[in-house]
Amino acid sequence: MLSAFEQRISADIASRHHALVQALASWVAVPSGRGHKPALDEMRGMLVDRLVKLGAVPAETPGAKAPTWLREGPTSTGESPPFVGCRRRRDDANAHILLCGHIDTVHDPSGAFRTLSIASDGNKATGPGCADMKGGLLVAIAALEALAGAGAPISWSFAIVSDEETGTFHADAALREESARGYTHGLVFEPALPDGRLVIARPGSGQIMIASRVR
């Protein structure tokens, strides 16, 4: 049973359904796969703009250099994308939440898979990065907007990562530093499980290079 406050939040988000679908379509159309810098910059700028409107203060950290042995993607410029933390603190908040998400995808920015399509029943959307994780980013921002509209005294920061799909080499140090700033909760908006259940853990991976010398 939803409380009156929760019902207000749900109604606000439901009333913005069309605008949120339009926003998702515009984000999916930004080809931010494989380190494509112009699209990453555009996507990052759109997120920061919405968060600033909620009172957040953005702090950009230059991306660290990736290991010399790491091969860049075929469309990458080789540049280190920046990490951005958008922080909104309130002295009357009893919790400080870190929200985190990535703006890059695995899709070829020059490929034909570029647009959002909605199933006839309205329950399924398909597009590059639609679920992983531009849809998740939109869910997070829509929730923050609804909470702000309801006057909820929350304190939060939003960590925007540009290279999650390629190993987070550029953002690793900045993300670790941001997560150590005394947050009480952390939320990552990756896709849910196929049956809709909340994801509470993900498998990790590592990349190594083994070099041998022939004597």
Tab-separated table of C-alpha atoms in Angstrom:
chain	number	residue	atom	x	y	z
A	1	MET	CA	0.000	0.000	0.000
A	2	LEU	CA	1.545	3.281	-1.113
A	3	SER	CA	1.636	6.202	1.262
A	4	ALA	CA	0.134	9.528	0.221
A	5	PHE	CA	3.630	10.832	-0.494
A	6	GLU	CA	4.497	7.792	-2.623
A	7	GLN	CA	1.227	8.145	-4.527
A	8	ARG	CA	2.118	11.768	-5.259
A	9	ILE	CA	5.517	10.757	-6.615
A	10	SER	CA	3.999	7.997	-8.770
A	11	ALA	CA	1.356	10.323	-10.175
A	12	ASP	CA	3.940	12.938	-11.059
A	13	ILE	CA	6.071	10.446	-12.985
A	14	ALA	CA	3.008	8.947	-14.723
A	15	SER	CA	1.924	12.408	-15.876
A	16	ARG	CA	5.290	12.836	-17.618
A	17	HIS	CA	5.182	9.513	-19.468
A	18	HIS	CA	5.188	11.011	-22.971
A	19	ALA	CA	7.982	13.481	-22.188
A	20	LEU	CA	10.118	10.739	-20.645
A	21	VAL	CA	9.709	8.482	-23.697
A	22	GLN	CA	10.702	11.409	-25.919
A	23	ALA	CA	13.757	12.046	-23.765
A	24	LEU	CA	14.773	8.385	-23.971
A	25	ALA	CA	14.409	8.471	-27.762
A	26	SER	CA	16.649	11.536	-27.988
A	27	TRP	CA	19.285	9.982	-25.717
A	28	VAL	CA	19.284	6.666	-27.574
A	29	ALA	CA	19.806	8.570	-30.835
A	30	VAL	CA	23.124	9.937	-29.501
A	31	PRO	CA	25.717	7.406	-30.771
A	32	SER	CA	27.874	7.220	-27.657
A	33	GLY	CA	29.361	3.790	-28.302
A	34	ARG	CA	33.016	2.762	-28.519
A	35	GLY	CA	34.518	5.934	-27.075
A	36	HIS	CA	32.947	8.258	-29.665
A	37	LYS	CA	33.930	11.560	-28.044
A	38	PRO	CA	31.481	14.005	-29.705
A	39	ALA	CA	28.522	11.849	-28.682
A	40	LEU	CA	29.889	11.250	-25.181
A	41	ASP	CA	30.286	15.006	-24.722
A	42	GLU	CA	26.739	15.610	-25.966
A	43	MET	CA	25.239	12.940	-23.737
A	44	ARG	CA	27.162	14.115	-20.700
A	45	GLY	CA	26.058	17.687	-21.315
A	46	MET	CA	22.377	16.735	-21.459
A	47	LEU	CA	22.575	14.893	-18.146
A	48	VAL	CA	24.486	17.671	-16.420
A	49	ASP	CA	21.960	20.271	-17.629
A	50	ARG	CA	19.059	18.396	-16.050
A	51	LEU	CA	20.928	17.812	-12.806
A	52	VAL	CA	21.990	21.446	-12.536
A	53	LYS	CA	18.322	22.443	-12.832
A	54	LEU	CA	17.757	20.394	-9.679
A	55	GLY	CA	20.386	22.373	-7.812
A	56	ALA	CA	23.406	20.143	-8.359
A	57	VAL	CA	26.897	21.558	-8.679
A	58	PRO	CA	28.981	19.685	-11.289
A	59	ALA	CA	32.641	18.917	-10.700
A	60	GLU	CA	34.603	17.555	-13.657
A	61	THR	CA	37.714	15.435	-13.223
A	62	PRO	CA	39.955	14.796	-16.250
A	63	GLY	CA	40.077	11.148	-17.217
A	64	ALA	CA	43.189	9.222	-16.245
A	65	LYS	CA	45.378	7.753	-18.945
A	66	ALA	CA	44.600	4.156	-19.741
A	67	PRO	CA	47.382	1.540	-19.518
A	68	THR	CA	49.703	1.671	-22.505
A	69	TRP	CA	48.924	-1.942	-23.397
A	70	LEU	CA	45.186	-1.314	-23.637
A	71	ARG	CA	43.997	-1.225	-27.226
A	72	GLU	CA	41.529	1.552	-27.933
A	73	GLY	CA	38.306	0.778	-29.792
A	74	PRO	CA	38.138	1.183	-33.580
A	75	THR	CA	36.236	4.497	-33.385
A	76	SER	CA	37.916	5.887	-30.281
A	77	THR	CA	39.886	9.125	-30.493
A	78	GLY	CA	42.278	7.799	-27.871
A	79	GLU	CA	41.395	10.693	-25.555
A	80	SER	CA	40.577	10.152	-21.896
A	81	PRO	CA	36.933	11.109	-21.285
A	82	PRO	CA	36.273	13.089	-18.089
A	83	PHE	CA	34.409	11.962	-14.995
A	84	VAL	CA	31.682	14.272	-13.689
A	85	GLY	CA	30.190	14.284	-10.215
A	86	CYS	CA	27.054	16.420	-9.811
A	87	ARG	CA	26.499	17.081	-6.116
A	88	ARG	CA	23.424	18.424	-4.337
A	89	ARG	CA	23.811	18.582	-0.565
A	90	ARG	CA	21.179	19.587	1.968
A	91	ASP	CA	21.997	20.169	5.612
A	92	ASP	CA	18.566	18.885	6.697
A	93	ALA	CA	18.942	15.525	4.940
A	94	ASN	CA	19.460	12.413	7.061
A	95	ALA	CA	20.974	10.427	4.205
A	96	HIS	CA	23.390	11.238	1.400
A	97	ILE	CA	22.939	9.041	-1.665
A	98	LEU	CA	25.432	8.372	-4.447
A	99	LEU	CA	23.779	7.566	-7.781
A	100	CYS	CA	26.004	6.229	-10.525
A	101	GLY	CA	25.582	5.503	-14.216
A	102	HIS	CA	27.482	5.322	-17.479
A	103	ILE	CA	26.710	7.118	-20.729
A	104	ASP	CA	28.688	4.914	-23.130
A	105	THR	CA	27.300	1.883	-24.952
A	106	VAL	CA	28.735	-1.086	-26.837
A	107	HIS	CA	27.150	-0.156	-30.166
A	108	ASP	CA	28.967	1.034	-33.275
A	109	PRO	CA	28.258	4.783	-33.640
A	110	SER	CA	28.323	4.444	-37.421
A	111	GLY	CA	26.035	1.416	-37.477
A	112	ALA	CA	22.405	1.241	-38.583
A	113	PHE	CA	21.087	0.497	-35.072
A	114	ARG	CA	20.454	4.104	-34.057
A	115	THR	CA	16.850	4.733	-33.018
A	116	LEU	CA	14.332	3.836	-30.327
A	117	SER	CA	11.345	1.666	-31.227
A	118	ILE	CA	8.368	0.983	-28.969
A	119	ALA	CA	6.345	-2.247	-29.139
A	120	SER	CA	2.668	-1.946	-30.076
A	121	ASP	CA	1.605	-2.790	-26.519
A	122	GLY	CA	3.787	0.009	-25.185
A	123	ASN	CA	5.572	-2.299	-22.753
A	124	LYS	CA	8.877	-2.842	-24.520
A	125	ALA	CA	11.417	-0.447	-25.988
A	126	THR	CA	14.396	-1.349	-28.160
A	127	GLY	CA	17.353	0.816	-29.130
A	128	PRO	CA	21.141	1.160	-28.648
A	129	GLY	CA	21.738	1.635	-24.951
A	130	CYS	CA	18.004	1.747	-24.233
A	131	ALA	CA	18.351	-0.498	-21.174
A	132	ASP	CA	22.108	-0.429	-20.612
A	133	MET	CA	21.945	2.124	-19.507
A	134	LYS	CA	20.312	5.263	-20.878
A	135	GLY	CA	16.957	3.992	-19.678
A	136	GLY	CA	18.441	3.558	-16.217
A	137	LEU	CA	19.855	7.075	-16.270
A	138	LEU	CA	16.447	8.444	-17.194
A	139	VAL	CA	14.759	6.476	-14.391
A	140	ALA	CA	17.228	7.959	-11.899
A	141	ILE	CA	16.816	11.536	-13.093
A	142	ALA	CA	13.025	11.259	-13.342
A	143	ALA	CA	12.949	10.044	-9.732
A	144	LEU	CA	15.135	12.932	-8.574
A	145	GLU	CA	12.918	15.404	-10.431
A	146	ALA	CA	9.763	13.959	-8.889
A	147	LEU	CA	11.267	14.007	-5.406
A	148	ALA	CA	12.390	17.602	-5.865
A	149	GLY	CA	8.913	18.557	-7.042
A	150	ALA	CA	7.462	17.010	-3.885
A	151	GLY	CA	9.907	18.910	-1.690
A	152	ALA	CA	11.688	15.826	-0.353
A	153	PRO	CA	14.707	16.815	1.794
A	154	ILE	CA	17.235	14.531	0.113
A	155	SER	CA	20.940	14.978	-0.402
A	156	TRP	CA	22.544	13.263	-3.366
A	157	SER	CA	25.351	13.145	-5.874
A	158	PHE	CA	25.269	11.735	-9.388
A	159	ALA	CA	28.436	10.125	-10.780
A	160	ILE	CA	28.573	10.158	-14.583
A	161	VAL	CA	31.007	7.638	-16.080
A	162	SER	CA	31.997	7.740	-19.758
A	163	ASP	CA	33.924	4.482	-20.157
A	164	GLU	CA	32.175	1.706	-18.233
A	165	GLU	CA	31.807	-0.536	-21.291
A	166	THR	CA	35.556	-0.381	-21.973
A	167	GLY	CA	36.753	-1.141	-18.446
A	168	THR	CA	36.455	2.208	-16.616
A	169	PHE	CA	40.188	2.747	-16.923
A	170	HIS	CA	39.785	6.509	-17.337
A	171	ALA	CA	37.241	7.033	-14.543
A	172	ASP	CA	38.413	4.430	-12.027
A	173	ALA	CA	40.405	6.684	-9.686
A	174	ALA	CA	37.852	9.521	-9.783
A	175	LEU	CA	34.967	7.125	-9.115
A	176	ARG	CA	36.767	5.608	-6.138
A	177	GLU	CA	37.477	9.075	-4.752
A	178	GLU	CA	33.863	10.138	-5.218
A	179	SER	CA	32.511	7.018	-3.490
A	180	ALA	CA	34.687	7.755	-0.442
A	181	ARG	CA	33.002	11.098	0.278
A	182	GLY	CA	30.842	9.785	3.113
A	183	TYR	CA	27.719	8.518	1.362
A	184	THR	CA	25.182	6.506	3.334
A	185	HIS	CA	23.706	4.694	0.320
A	186	GLY	CA	24.750	3.872	-3.238
A	187	LEU	CA	22.522	3.113	-6.241
A	188	VAL	CA	23.503	2.005	-9.748
A	189	PHE	CA	20.807	2.004	-12.429
A	190	GLU	CA	21.861	-0.928	-14.596
A	191	PRO	CA	19.062	-3.056	-16.131
A	192	ALA	CA	16.920	-5.314	-13.949
A	193	LEU	CA	16.880	-9.090	-14.273
A	194	PRO	CA	14.692	-10.554	-17.073
A	195	ASP	CA	11.846	-11.143	-14.622
A	196	GLY	CA	12.012	-7.569	-13.361
A	197	ARG	CA	13.758	-8.289	-10.053
A	198	LEU	CA	16.212	-5.744	-8.661
A	199	VAL	CA	19.870	-6.474	-9.403
A	200	ILE	CA	21.995	-6.407	-6.237
A	201	ALA	CA	25.236	-7.821	-7.704
A	202	ARG	CA	26.993	-8.104	-11.054
A	203	PRO	CA	29.863	-10.279	-12.240
A	204	GLY	CA	33.110	-8.461	-12.850
A	205	SER	CA	35.900	-8.953	-15.350
A	206	GLY	CA	39.558	-8.142	-15.696
A	207	GLN	CA	42.019	-7.525	-18.507
A	208	ILE	CA	45.649	-8.504	-18.343
A	209	MET	CA	48.559	-8.722	-20.772
A	210	ILE	CA	51.163	-11.454	-20.494
A	211	ALA	CA	54.455	-10.754	-22.237
A	212	SER	CA	57.175	-13.336	-22.693
A	213	ARG	CA	60.722	-13.070	-23.905
A	214	VAL	CA	62.310	-15.672	-26.104
A	215	ARG	CA	65.956	-16.190	-25.163
